[in-house]
Amino acid sequence: MATTEPTIPTPERLAAGATVHVGSETAREWWRDAVIYQVYPRSFADGNGDGIGDIPGITARLDHLQTLGVDAVWLSPFYRSPQNDAGYDVADYRDVDPLFGTLADFDAMLAGAHARGMRVVVDLVPNHTSDQHVWFQAALASAPGSPERARYIFRDGRGPGGDEPPNNWQSIFGGPAWTRLEASSTADGDAYDEPSPQWYLHLFDSTQPDLDWNHPEVRTEFTDVLRFWLDKGVDGFRVDVAHGLVKADGLPDWHGHVSMVDGGTSDEADPGAPEDGSTGAGNQGPMFDQDGVHEIYRTWHDVLAEYDGDRCLVAEAWVEPLSRLARYVRPDEMHQAFNFSFLTTGWDAAALRRVVAASYEANDEVGAPTTWVLSNHDVVRHVTRLGLPDVGVRPNGVFATDPQPDEELGLRRGRAATLLMLGLPGSAYLYQGEELGLPEHTTMPNDVRQDPAHFRTEGAEAGRDGCRVPLPWAADAEGFGFGPSGEPWLPQPDSYARYAADVQYGVEGSTFELYRAALATRRAEGLGHGSLTWLAAFEDSADVVAFRNGDVVVLANLGTAPVALPDGATALLASGPVDGELPADTTVWLRA
């Protein structure tokens, strides 16, 4: 995917010396400037030696996160699940899967995080359930038109005998978004031998049927789920596929394209495509970004407001332009939305300046923080993306047979990108392992892959396994210290030895120590709730992103030649060696 404009800011937002964002000293809820660390439980730390990460493993490593200096932890799903999509196929929203532990283990982890001054955000998956959820099993045992089927999106097929899907939608994981039931049912649940005329919708895997959010019982169920975890003391929810809950009336055909690579893009002519330079990612088509989702989030906002502690809702919404994404974080809806426009921007100074300016323009309009992110469990790690031969391409995984990234270049750019991001006002998300400089596993054998996106595309996409490889904690230990015994559920490359946590702790210049110092300085200088002004002195430097945030100047050199630093400048922190000039692919924080 070539990098294109996510939106176009007004010209004055890009002018040299322009103040792009003004910080607030009054609106200081914790989530406005928090640095939040994503834990992918399967791959963080294994407490019982079965090769799969678990909640006791997380609890045992909380000191690592406290030392790093994050404000909160976000946990990907740990609920009861058949694990067809690594837990994003939920069978029971109110229990912990035995693979990860028990509710008592969760309570202990939550208490441990809170005792260390860290909040905990948990994942919520409201677009779909597992096909093993009691509701869907009841739907399969019921007749067409039954109340049980009304909770999901069942439709009769088109054509003679209902042999064709109800519409032409495609799954984000590849293949059709509809699966036909194998047999019809009578009113008492007895099956006929002939195929059923009914199909069910699944925007993801066939084991993840979409819920019908027009059904009041679905809405009531999820407000109850919110209260279950809020009563336990969680501090917020990251909402999976937040832009997908409501579908357009009539489920009309659509001739665009959806993909895990970019969250959904319109590659074909689409009369609804935006004309403002956006990529159209994620909001093109009748299955995404429908106005009805906002009523749901206003209701959820009211539920969270019943609890003290500034509980928060975080939108995973692949929506552009940014003005539409900002609708999710209006004052009576959600509190944060991941800035995927920033994540998908290539290593280009002008493009980064535009997306930063446009992000503040959109979010300031609704009084919301901008929430920055570079990596997560669904995308190629940013140190690997930035080391690929074409940094304007963001693949869905990397095969061993693909052009391989330049590991040294990627790490240098990745560290620079992180320091740039952490210098921006707003909130920021870190993905587990990035504080170690951990790269993608790009030489993984195909026969060990587990991502359904790899299989539903018949191997055309590598999938997301490469960014989900278990973390290395100890360079010389079996499995790099991921657990007490057993092989990790995905293989770790030998290169992970040099990224292990134990060889970075206390080592000057290590990536872990860079992250730790950046978070400490960010907090001490108040950068998260600061203001941003472009530096006029660098207006002629096309390859430099330069801005002032409070008493700190942030300079990032994305070019190929060194750039002179201001006379008398004092470096607070740098992503690489700096001596009188700023080398290529390096970011520095200076005392203004």
PDB file of C-alpha atoms in Angstrom, residues 280-515:
ATOM      1  CA  GLY A 280     -10.717   5.753   2.699  1.00  0.00           C
ATOM      2  CA  ALA A 281      -9.312   3.186   5.120  1.00  0.00           C
ATOM      3  CA  GLY A 282     -11.954   1.389   7.109  1.00  0.00           C
ATOM      4  CA  ASN A 283     -14.991   3.555   6.452  1.00  0.00           C
ATOM      5  CA  GLN A 284     -15.741   2.732   2.845  1.00  0.00           C
ATOM      6  CA  GLY A 285     -18.693   0.461   2.607  1.00  0.00           C
ATOM      7  CA  PRO A 286     -21.937  -0.418   4.338  1.00  0.00           C
ATOM      8  CA  MET A 287     -20.268  -2.539   7.008  1.00  0.00           C
ATOM      9  CA  PHE A 288     -18.206   0.246   8.611  1.00  0.00           C
ATOM     10  CA  ASP A 289     -18.541   3.630  10.303  1.00  0.00           C
ATOM     11  CA  GLN A 290     -22.324   3.823  10.225  1.00  0.00           C
ATOM     12  CA  ASP A 291     -23.860   6.649  12.224  1.00  0.00           C
ATOM     13  CA  GLY A 292     -25.690   4.215  14.498  1.00  0.00           C
ATOM     14  CA  VAL A 293     -22.498   3.267  16.352  1.00  0.00           C
ATOM     15  CA  HIS A 294     -22.429   6.622  18.087  1.00  0.00           C
ATOM     16  CA  GLU A 295     -25.661   6.024  19.970  1.00  0.00           C
ATOM     17  CA  ILE A 296     -24.108   2.845  21.385  1.00  0.00           C
ATOM     18  CA  TYR A 297     -21.018   4.650  22.633  1.00  0.00           C
ATOM     19  CA  ARG A 298     -23.038   7.448  24.194  1.00  0.00           C
ATOM     20  CA  THR A 299     -24.809   4.777  26.224  1.00  0.00           C
ATOM     21  CA  TRP A 300     -21.502   3.199  27.227  1.00  0.00           C
ATOM     22  CA  HIS A 301     -20.109   6.599  28.161  1.00  0.00           C
ATOM     23  CA  ASP A 302     -22.980   7.002  30.601  1.00  0.00           C
ATOM     24  CA  VAL A 303     -22.257   3.578  32.116  1.00  0.00           C
ATOM     25  CA  LEU A 304     -18.595   4.440  32.734  1.00  0.00           C
ATOM     26  CA  ALA A 305     -19.580   7.806  34.175  1.00  0.00           C
ATOM     27  CA  GLU A 306     -21.357   5.939  36.999  1.00  0.00           C
ATOM     28  CA  TYR A 307     -17.915   4.865  38.276  1.00  0.00           C
ATOM     29  CA  ASP A 308     -15.181   6.985  39.804  1.00  0.00           C
ATOM     30  CA  GLY A 309     -11.613   7.159  38.547  1.00  0.00           C
ATOM     31  CA  ASP A 310     -12.117   8.536  35.027  1.00  0.00           C
ATOM     32  CA  ARG A 311     -12.726   5.151  33.372  1.00  0.00           C
ATOM     33  CA  CYS A 312     -12.104   5.276  29.617  1.00  0.00           C
ATOM     34  CA  LEU A 313     -13.197   3.833  26.291  1.00  0.00           C
ATOM     35  CA  VAL A 314     -10.630   3.428  23.501  1.00  0.00           C
ATOM     36  CA  ALA A 315     -11.746   2.993  19.892  1.00  0.00           C
ATOM     37  CA  GLU A 316     -10.016   0.654  17.506  1.00  0.00           C
ATOM     38  CA  ALA A 317     -11.553   2.296  14.462  1.00  0.00           C
ATOM     39  CA  TRP A 318      -9.840   2.212  11.074  1.00  0.00           C
ATOM     40  CA  VAL A 319     -11.641   5.365   9.975  1.00  0.00           C
ATOM     41  CA  GLU A 320     -10.572   8.189   7.713  1.00  0.00           C
ATOM     42  CA  PRO A 321     -10.579  11.096   7.173  1.00  0.00           C
ATOM     43  CA  LEU A 322      -9.545  12.091  10.665  1.00  0.00           C
ATOM     44  CA  SER A 323     -12.573  14.343  10.979  1.00  0.00           C
ATOM     45  CA  ARG A 324     -14.750  11.230  10.953  1.00  0.00           C
ATOM     46  CA  LEU A 325     -12.523   9.439  13.442  1.00  0.00           C
ATOM     47  CA  ALA A 326     -12.889  12.419  15.772  1.00  0.00           C
ATOM     48  CA  ARG A 327     -16.638  11.783  15.930  1.00  0.00           C
ATOM     49  CA  TYR A 328     -15.874   8.721  18.090  1.00  0.00           C
ATOM     50  CA  VAL A 329     -14.230  10.892  20.750  1.00  0.00           C
ATOM     51  CA  ARG A 330     -16.790  13.644  21.097  1.00  0.00           C
ATOM     52  CA  PRO A 331     -17.355  14.643  24.746  1.00  0.00           C
ATOM     53  CA  ASP A 332     -20.259  12.237  25.311  1.00  0.00           C
ATOM     54  CA  GLU A 333     -18.799   9.205  23.501  1.00  0.00           C
ATOM     55  CA  MET A 334     -15.414   7.495  23.725  1.00  0.00           C
ATOM     56  CA  HIS A 335     -12.297   8.992  25.272  1.00  0.00           C
ATOM     57  CA  GLN A 336      -9.514   7.902  22.924  1.00  0.00           C
ATOM     58  CA  ALA A 337      -9.183   6.569  19.372  1.00  0.00           C
ATOM     59  CA  PHE A 338      -6.022   5.015  17.978  1.00  0.00           C
ATOM     60  CA  ASN A 339      -4.405   7.252  15.379  1.00  0.00           C
ATOM     61  CA  PHE A 340      -3.879   4.717  12.611  1.00  0.00           C
ATOM     62  CA  SER A 341      -3.290   7.517  10.095  1.00  0.00           C
ATOM     63  CA  PHE A 342      -0.074   8.227  12.002  1.00  0.00           C
ATOM     64  CA  LEU A 343       0.832   4.529  12.164  1.00  0.00           C
ATOM     65  CA  THR A 344       0.418   4.075   8.401  1.00  0.00           C
ATOM     66  CA  THR A 345       2.421   7.148   7.419  1.00  0.00           C
ATOM     67  CA  GLY A 346       5.767   6.282   5.855  1.00  0.00           C
ATOM     68  CA  TRP A 347       9.243   7.591   6.735  1.00  0.00           C
ATOM     69  CA  ASP A 348       8.621  11.000   5.226  1.00  0.00           C
ATOM     70  CA  ALA A 349       8.954  14.278   7.125  1.00  0.00           C
ATOM     71  CA  ALA A 350       6.399  16.232   5.106  1.00  0.00           C
ATOM     72  CA  ALA A 351       3.812  13.467   5.400  1.00  0.00           C
ATOM     73  CA  LEU A 352       4.380  13.202   9.155  1.00  0.00           C
ATOM     74  CA  ARG A 353       3.994  16.953   9.619  1.00  0.00           C
ATOM     75  CA  ARG A 354       0.718  16.824   7.716  1.00  0.00           C
ATOM     76  CA  VAL A 355      -0.732  13.926   9.694  1.00  0.00           C
ATOM     77  CA  VAL A 356       0.313  15.470  13.019  1.00  0.00           C
ATOM     78  CA  ALA A 357      -1.259  18.804  12.106  1.00  0.00           C
ATOM     79  CA  ALA A 358      -4.426  17.169  10.772  1.00  0.00           C
ATOM     80  CA  SER A 359      -4.746  14.988  13.878  1.00  0.00           C
ATOM     81  CA  TYR A 360      -4.673  17.952  16.240  1.00  0.00           C
ATOM     82  CA  GLU A 361      -7.017  19.920  14.015  1.00  0.00           C
ATOM     83  CA  ALA A 362      -9.636  17.159  14.102  1.00  0.00           C
ATOM     84  CA  ASN A 363      -9.314  16.198  17.765  1.00  0.00           C
ATOM     85  CA  ASP A 364      -9.021  19.723  19.144  1.00  0.00           C
ATOM     86  CA  GLU A 365     -12.345  20.467  17.500  1.00  0.00           C
ATOM     87  CA  VAL A 366     -14.037  17.985  19.853  1.00  0.00           C
ATOM     88  CA  GLY A 367     -11.796  18.500  22.867  1.00  0.00           C
ATOM     89  CA  ALA A 368     -10.220  15.040  22.686  1.00  0.00           C
ATOM     90  CA  PRO A 369      -6.579  13.996  23.038  1.00  0.00           C
ATOM     91  CA  THR A 370      -4.733  12.620  20.057  1.00  0.00           C
ATOM     92  CA  THR A 371      -3.723   9.027  20.742  1.00  0.00           C
ATOM     93  CA  TRP A 372      -0.483   8.049  19.016  1.00  0.00           C
ATOM     94  CA  VAL A 373       0.560   4.495  18.134  1.00  0.00           C
ATOM     95  CA  LEU A 374       3.251   2.851  15.999  1.00  0.00           C
ATOM     96  CA  SER A 375       2.816  -0.898  16.590  1.00  0.00           C
ATOM     97  CA  ASN A 376       0.262  -3.411  17.860  1.00  0.00           C
ATOM     98  CA  HIS A 377      -0.714  -7.078  17.560  1.00  0.00           C
ATOM     99  CA  ASP A 378      -2.281  -6.594  14.106  1.00  0.00           C
ATOM    100  CA  VAL A 379       0.537  -4.906  12.183  1.00  0.00           C
ATOM    101  CA  VAL A 380       4.173  -5.526  11.306  1.00  0.00           C
ATOM    102  CA  ARG A 381       6.339  -4.098  14.099  1.00  0.00           C
ATOM    103  CA  HIS A 382       7.463  -0.585  13.249  1.00  0.00           C
ATOM    104  CA  VAL A 383      11.200  -1.317  13.542  1.00  0.00           C
ATOM    105  CA  THR A 384      10.674  -3.883  10.774  1.00  0.00           C
ATOM    106  CA  ARG A 385       8.363  -1.753   8.624  1.00  0.00           C
ATOM    107  CA  LEU A 386      10.876   1.074   8.684  1.00  0.00           C
ATOM    108  CA  GLY A 387      13.655  -1.264   7.608  1.00  0.00           C
ATOM    109  CA  LEU A 388      11.877  -2.621   4.542  1.00  0.00           C
ATOM    110  CA  PRO A 389      13.184  -1.629   1.097  1.00  0.00           C
ATOM    111  CA  ASP A 390      10.029   0.446   0.468  1.00  0.00           C
ATOM    112  CA  VAL A 391       8.896   2.148   3.668  1.00  0.00           C
ATOM    113  CA  GLY A 392       5.719   3.276   1.909  1.00  0.00           C
ATOM    114  CA  VAL A 393       4.514  -0.334   1.943  1.00  0.00           C
ATOM    115  CA  ARG A 394       2.806  -1.869   4.979  1.00  0.00           C
ATOM    116  CA  PRO A 395       2.389  -5.600   4.361  1.00  0.00           C
ATOM    117  CA  ASN A 396       0.235  -7.969   6.393  1.00  0.00           C
ATOM    118  CA  GLY A 397       3.195  -9.971   7.641  1.00  0.00           C
ATOM    119  CA  VAL A 398       6.506 -10.805   5.995  1.00  0.00           C
ATOM    120  CA  PHE A 399       7.347 -14.184   4.449  1.00  0.00           C
ATOM    121  CA  ALA A 400      10.816 -15.714   4.589  1.00  0.00           C
ATOM    122  CA  THR A 401      10.825 -15.478   0.778  1.00  0.00           C
ATOM    123  CA  ASP A 402       9.987 -11.743   0.777  1.00  0.00           C
ATOM    124  CA  PRO A 403      12.631  -9.018   0.598  1.00  0.00           C
ATOM    125  CA  GLN A 404      14.000  -8.867   4.122  1.00  0.00           C
ATOM    126  CA  PRO A 405      14.251  -5.688   6.183  1.00  0.00           C
ATOM    127  CA  ASP A 406      17.521  -3.983   7.034  1.00  0.00           C
ATOM    128  CA  GLU A 407      17.521  -4.797  10.758  1.00  0.00           C
ATOM    129  CA  GLU A 408      20.045  -2.141  11.769  1.00  0.00           C
ATOM    130  CA  LEU A 409      18.345   0.600   9.728  1.00  0.00           C
ATOM    131  CA  GLY A 410      14.919  -0.414  10.998  1.00  0.00           C
ATOM    132  CA  LEU A 411      16.015  -0.274  14.626  1.00  0.00           C
ATOM    133  CA  ARG A 412      17.646   3.126  14.147  1.00  0.00           C
ATOM    134  CA  ARG A 413      14.529   4.543  12.485  1.00  0.00           C
ATOM    135  CA  GLY A 414      12.236   2.777  14.943  1.00  0.00           C
ATOM    136  CA  ARG A 415      13.968   4.366  17.924  1.00  0.00           C
ATOM    137  CA  ALA A 416      13.805   7.751  16.209  1.00  0.00           C
ATOM    138  CA  ALA A 417      10.113   7.313  15.393  1.00  0.00           C
ATOM    139  CA  THR A 418       9.335   6.392  19.001  1.00  0.00           C
ATOM    140  CA  LEU A 419      11.155   9.403  20.412  1.00  0.00           C
ATOM    141  CA  LEU A 420       9.297  11.613  17.939  1.00  0.00           C
ATOM    142  CA  MET A 421       5.964  10.080  18.978  1.00  0.00           C
ATOM    143  CA  LEU A 422       6.634  10.375  22.711  1.00  0.00           C
ATOM    144  CA  GLY A 423       7.489  14.052  22.249  1.00  0.00           C
ATOM    145  CA  LEU A 424       3.994  14.796  20.930  1.00  0.00           C
ATOM    146  CA  PRO A 425       1.253  16.039  23.269  1.00  0.00           C
ATOM    147  CA  GLY A 426      -1.492  13.505  23.877  1.00  0.00           C
ATOM    148  CA  SER A 427      -1.597   9.854  24.840  1.00  0.00           C
ATOM    149  CA  ALA A 428       0.651   7.118  23.442  1.00  0.00           C
ATOM    150  CA  TYR A 429       0.448   3.330  23.152  1.00  0.00           C
ATOM    151  CA  LEU A 430       3.395   0.954  23.214  1.00  0.00           C
ATOM    152  CA  TYR A 431       3.224  -2.658  22.032  1.00  0.00           C
ATOM    153  CA  GLN A 432       4.945  -5.290  24.137  1.00  0.00           C
ATOM    154  CA  GLY A 433       8.539  -5.861  23.108  1.00  0.00           C
ATOM    155  CA  GLU A 434       9.026  -2.565  21.328  1.00  0.00           C
ATOM    156  CA  GLU A 435      10.803  -1.286  24.429  1.00  0.00           C
ATOM    157  CA  LEU A 436      13.381  -3.984  23.613  1.00  0.00           C
ATOM    158  CA  GLY A 437      13.624  -2.941  19.959  1.00  0.00           C
ATOM    159  CA  LEU A 438      12.123  -6.309  19.079  1.00  0.00           C
ATOM    160  CA  PRO A 439      11.753  -6.884  15.324  1.00  0.00           C
ATOM    161  CA  GLU A 440       9.161  -8.921  13.466  1.00  0.00           C
ATOM    162  CA  HIS A 441       9.914 -12.604  12.970  1.00  0.00           C
ATOM    163  CA  THR A 442      10.291 -12.392   9.182  1.00  0.00           C
ATOM    164  CA  THR A 443      11.685 -15.874   8.501  1.00  0.00           C
ATOM    165  CA  MET A 444       8.986 -17.904  10.245  1.00  0.00           C
ATOM    166  CA  PRO A 445       8.208 -21.220   8.521  1.00  0.00           C
ATOM    167  CA  ASN A 446       4.729 -21.260   7.046  1.00  0.00           C
ATOM    168  CA  ASP A 447       3.878 -24.596   8.640  1.00  0.00           C
ATOM    169  CA  VAL A 448       3.898 -23.064  12.138  1.00  0.00           C
ATOM    170  CA  ARG A 449       1.667 -20.079  11.327  1.00  0.00           C
ATOM    171  CA  GLN A 450      -1.649 -19.868  13.185  1.00  0.00           C
ATOM    172  CA  ASP A 451      -3.294 -16.622  12.051  1.00  0.00           C
ATOM    173  CA  PRO A 452      -6.641 -17.336  10.319  1.00  0.00           C
ATOM    174  CA  ALA A 453      -5.865 -14.525   7.875  1.00  0.00           C
ATOM    175  CA  HIS A 454      -3.030 -16.694   6.484  1.00  0.00           C
ATOM    176  CA  PHE A 455      -5.321 -19.648   5.894  1.00  0.00           C
ATOM    177  CA  ARG A 456      -8.425 -17.824   4.645  1.00  0.00           C
ATOM    178  CA  THR A 457      -6.280 -16.073   2.010  1.00  0.00           C
ATOM    179  CA  GLU A 458      -4.908 -19.509   1.048  1.00  0.00           C
ATOM    180  CA  GLY A 459      -1.429 -18.416   2.017  1.00  0.00           C
ATOM    181  CA  ALA A 460      -1.432 -15.185   0.017  1.00  0.00           C
ATOM    182  CA  GLU A 461      -0.899 -13.174   3.222  1.00  0.00           C
ATOM    183  CA  ALA A 462       1.687 -14.104   5.823  1.00  0.00           C
ATOM    184  CA  GLY A 463      -0.650 -12.898   8.567  1.00  0.00           C
ATOM    185  CA  ARG A 464       0.060 -11.427  11.965  1.00  0.00           C
ATOM    186  CA  ASP A 465       2.019 -14.209  13.663  1.00  0.00           C
ATOM    187  CA  GLY A 466       5.349 -12.462  13.121  1.00  0.00           C
ATOM    188  CA  CYS A 467       4.510  -9.620  15.507  1.00  0.00           C
ATOM    189  CA  ARG A 468       3.039 -11.996  18.109  1.00  0.00           C
ATOM    190  CA  VAL A 469       6.132 -14.091  18.840  1.00  0.00           C
ATOM    191  CA  PRO A 470       6.741 -14.628  22.593  1.00  0.00           C
ATOM    192  CA  LEU A 471       9.030 -12.113  24.254  1.00  0.00           C
ATOM    193  CA  PRO A 472      12.681 -12.815  25.122  1.00  0.00           C
ATOM    194  CA  TRP A 473      13.382 -12.152  28.790  1.00  0.00           C
ATOM    195  CA  ALA A 474      16.740 -13.906  29.278  1.00  0.00           C
ATOM    196  CA  ALA A 475      19.328 -14.308  26.526  1.00  0.00           C
ATOM    197  CA  ASP A 476      20.830 -17.571  27.767  1.00  0.00           C
ATOM    198  CA  ALA A 477      17.677 -19.344  28.944  1.00  0.00           C
ATOM    199  CA  GLU A 478      15.590 -21.922  27.127  1.00  0.00           C
ATOM    200  CA  GLY A 479      12.916 -20.117  25.143  1.00  0.00           C
ATOM    201  CA  PHE A 480      14.761 -16.934  26.117  1.00  0.00           C
ATOM    202  CA  GLY A 481      13.127 -17.084  29.537  1.00  0.00           C
ATOM    203  CA  PHE A 482       9.582 -16.835  28.239  1.00  0.00           C
ATOM    204  CA  GLY A 483       8.484 -19.553  30.663  1.00  0.00           C
ATOM    205  CA  PRO A 484       9.866 -22.133  33.076  1.00  0.00           C
ATOM    206  CA  SER A 485       9.785 -24.932  30.509  1.00  0.00           C
ATOM    207  CA  GLY A 486       8.302 -25.985  27.194  1.00  0.00           C
ATOM    208  CA  GLU A 487       8.606 -24.485  23.746  1.00  0.00           C
ATOM    209  CA  PRO A 488       6.796 -21.199  23.090  1.00  0.00           C
ATOM    210  CA  TRP A 489       3.597 -21.476  21.063  1.00  0.00           C
ATOM    211  CA  LEU A 490       5.324 -19.654  18.193  1.00  0.00           C
ATOM    212  CA  PRO A 491       9.049 -20.120  17.476  1.00  0.00           C
ATOM    213  CA  GLN A 492      11.454 -17.328  18.403  1.00  0.00           C
ATOM    214  CA  PRO A 493      14.275 -16.460  15.978  1.00  0.00           C
ATOM    215  CA  ASP A 494      17.846 -16.819  17.228  1.00  0.00           C
ATOM    216  CA  SER A 495      18.289 -13.066  16.832  1.00  0.00           C
ATOM    217  CA  TYR A 496      16.039 -12.492  19.848  1.00  0.00           C
ATOM    218  CA  ALA A 497      18.983 -13.299  22.146  1.00  0.00           C
ATOM    219  CA  ARG A 498      20.492  -9.862  21.529  1.00  0.00           C
ATOM    220  CA  TYR A 499      17.158  -8.187  22.287  1.00  0.00           C
ATOM    221  CA  ALA A 500      16.473 -10.017  25.555  1.00  0.00           C
ATOM    222  CA  ALA A 501      15.460  -7.834  28.484  1.00  0.00           C
ATOM    223  CA  ASP A 502      18.235  -9.033  30.779  1.00  0.00           C
ATOM    224  CA  VAL A 503      20.994  -7.872  28.428  1.00  0.00           C
ATOM    225  CA  GLN A 504      19.439  -4.390  28.199  1.00  0.00           C
ATOM    226  CA  TYR A 505      18.649  -3.526  31.801  1.00  0.00           C
ATOM    227  CA  GLY A 506      21.016  -0.811  33.016  1.00  0.00           C
ATOM    228  CA  VAL A 507      22.967  -0.765  29.741  1.00  0.00           C
ATOM    229  CA  GLU A 508      23.526   2.770  28.502  1.00  0.00           C
ATOM    230  CA  GLY A 509      22.220   3.207  24.973  1.00  0.00           C
ATOM    231  CA  SER A 510      20.040   0.078  25.021  1.00  0.00           C
ATOM    232  CA  THR A 511      16.549   0.420  23.622  1.00  0.00           C
ATOM    233  CA  PHE A 512      14.979  -0.417  26.977  1.00  0.00           C
ATOM    234  CA  GLU A 513      16.940   2.331  28.705  1.00  0.00           C
ATOM    235  CA  LEU A 514      16.031   4.762  25.909  1.00  0.00           C
ATOM    236  CA  TYR A 515      12.336   4.045  26.419  1.00  0.00           C
TER     237      TYR A 515
END
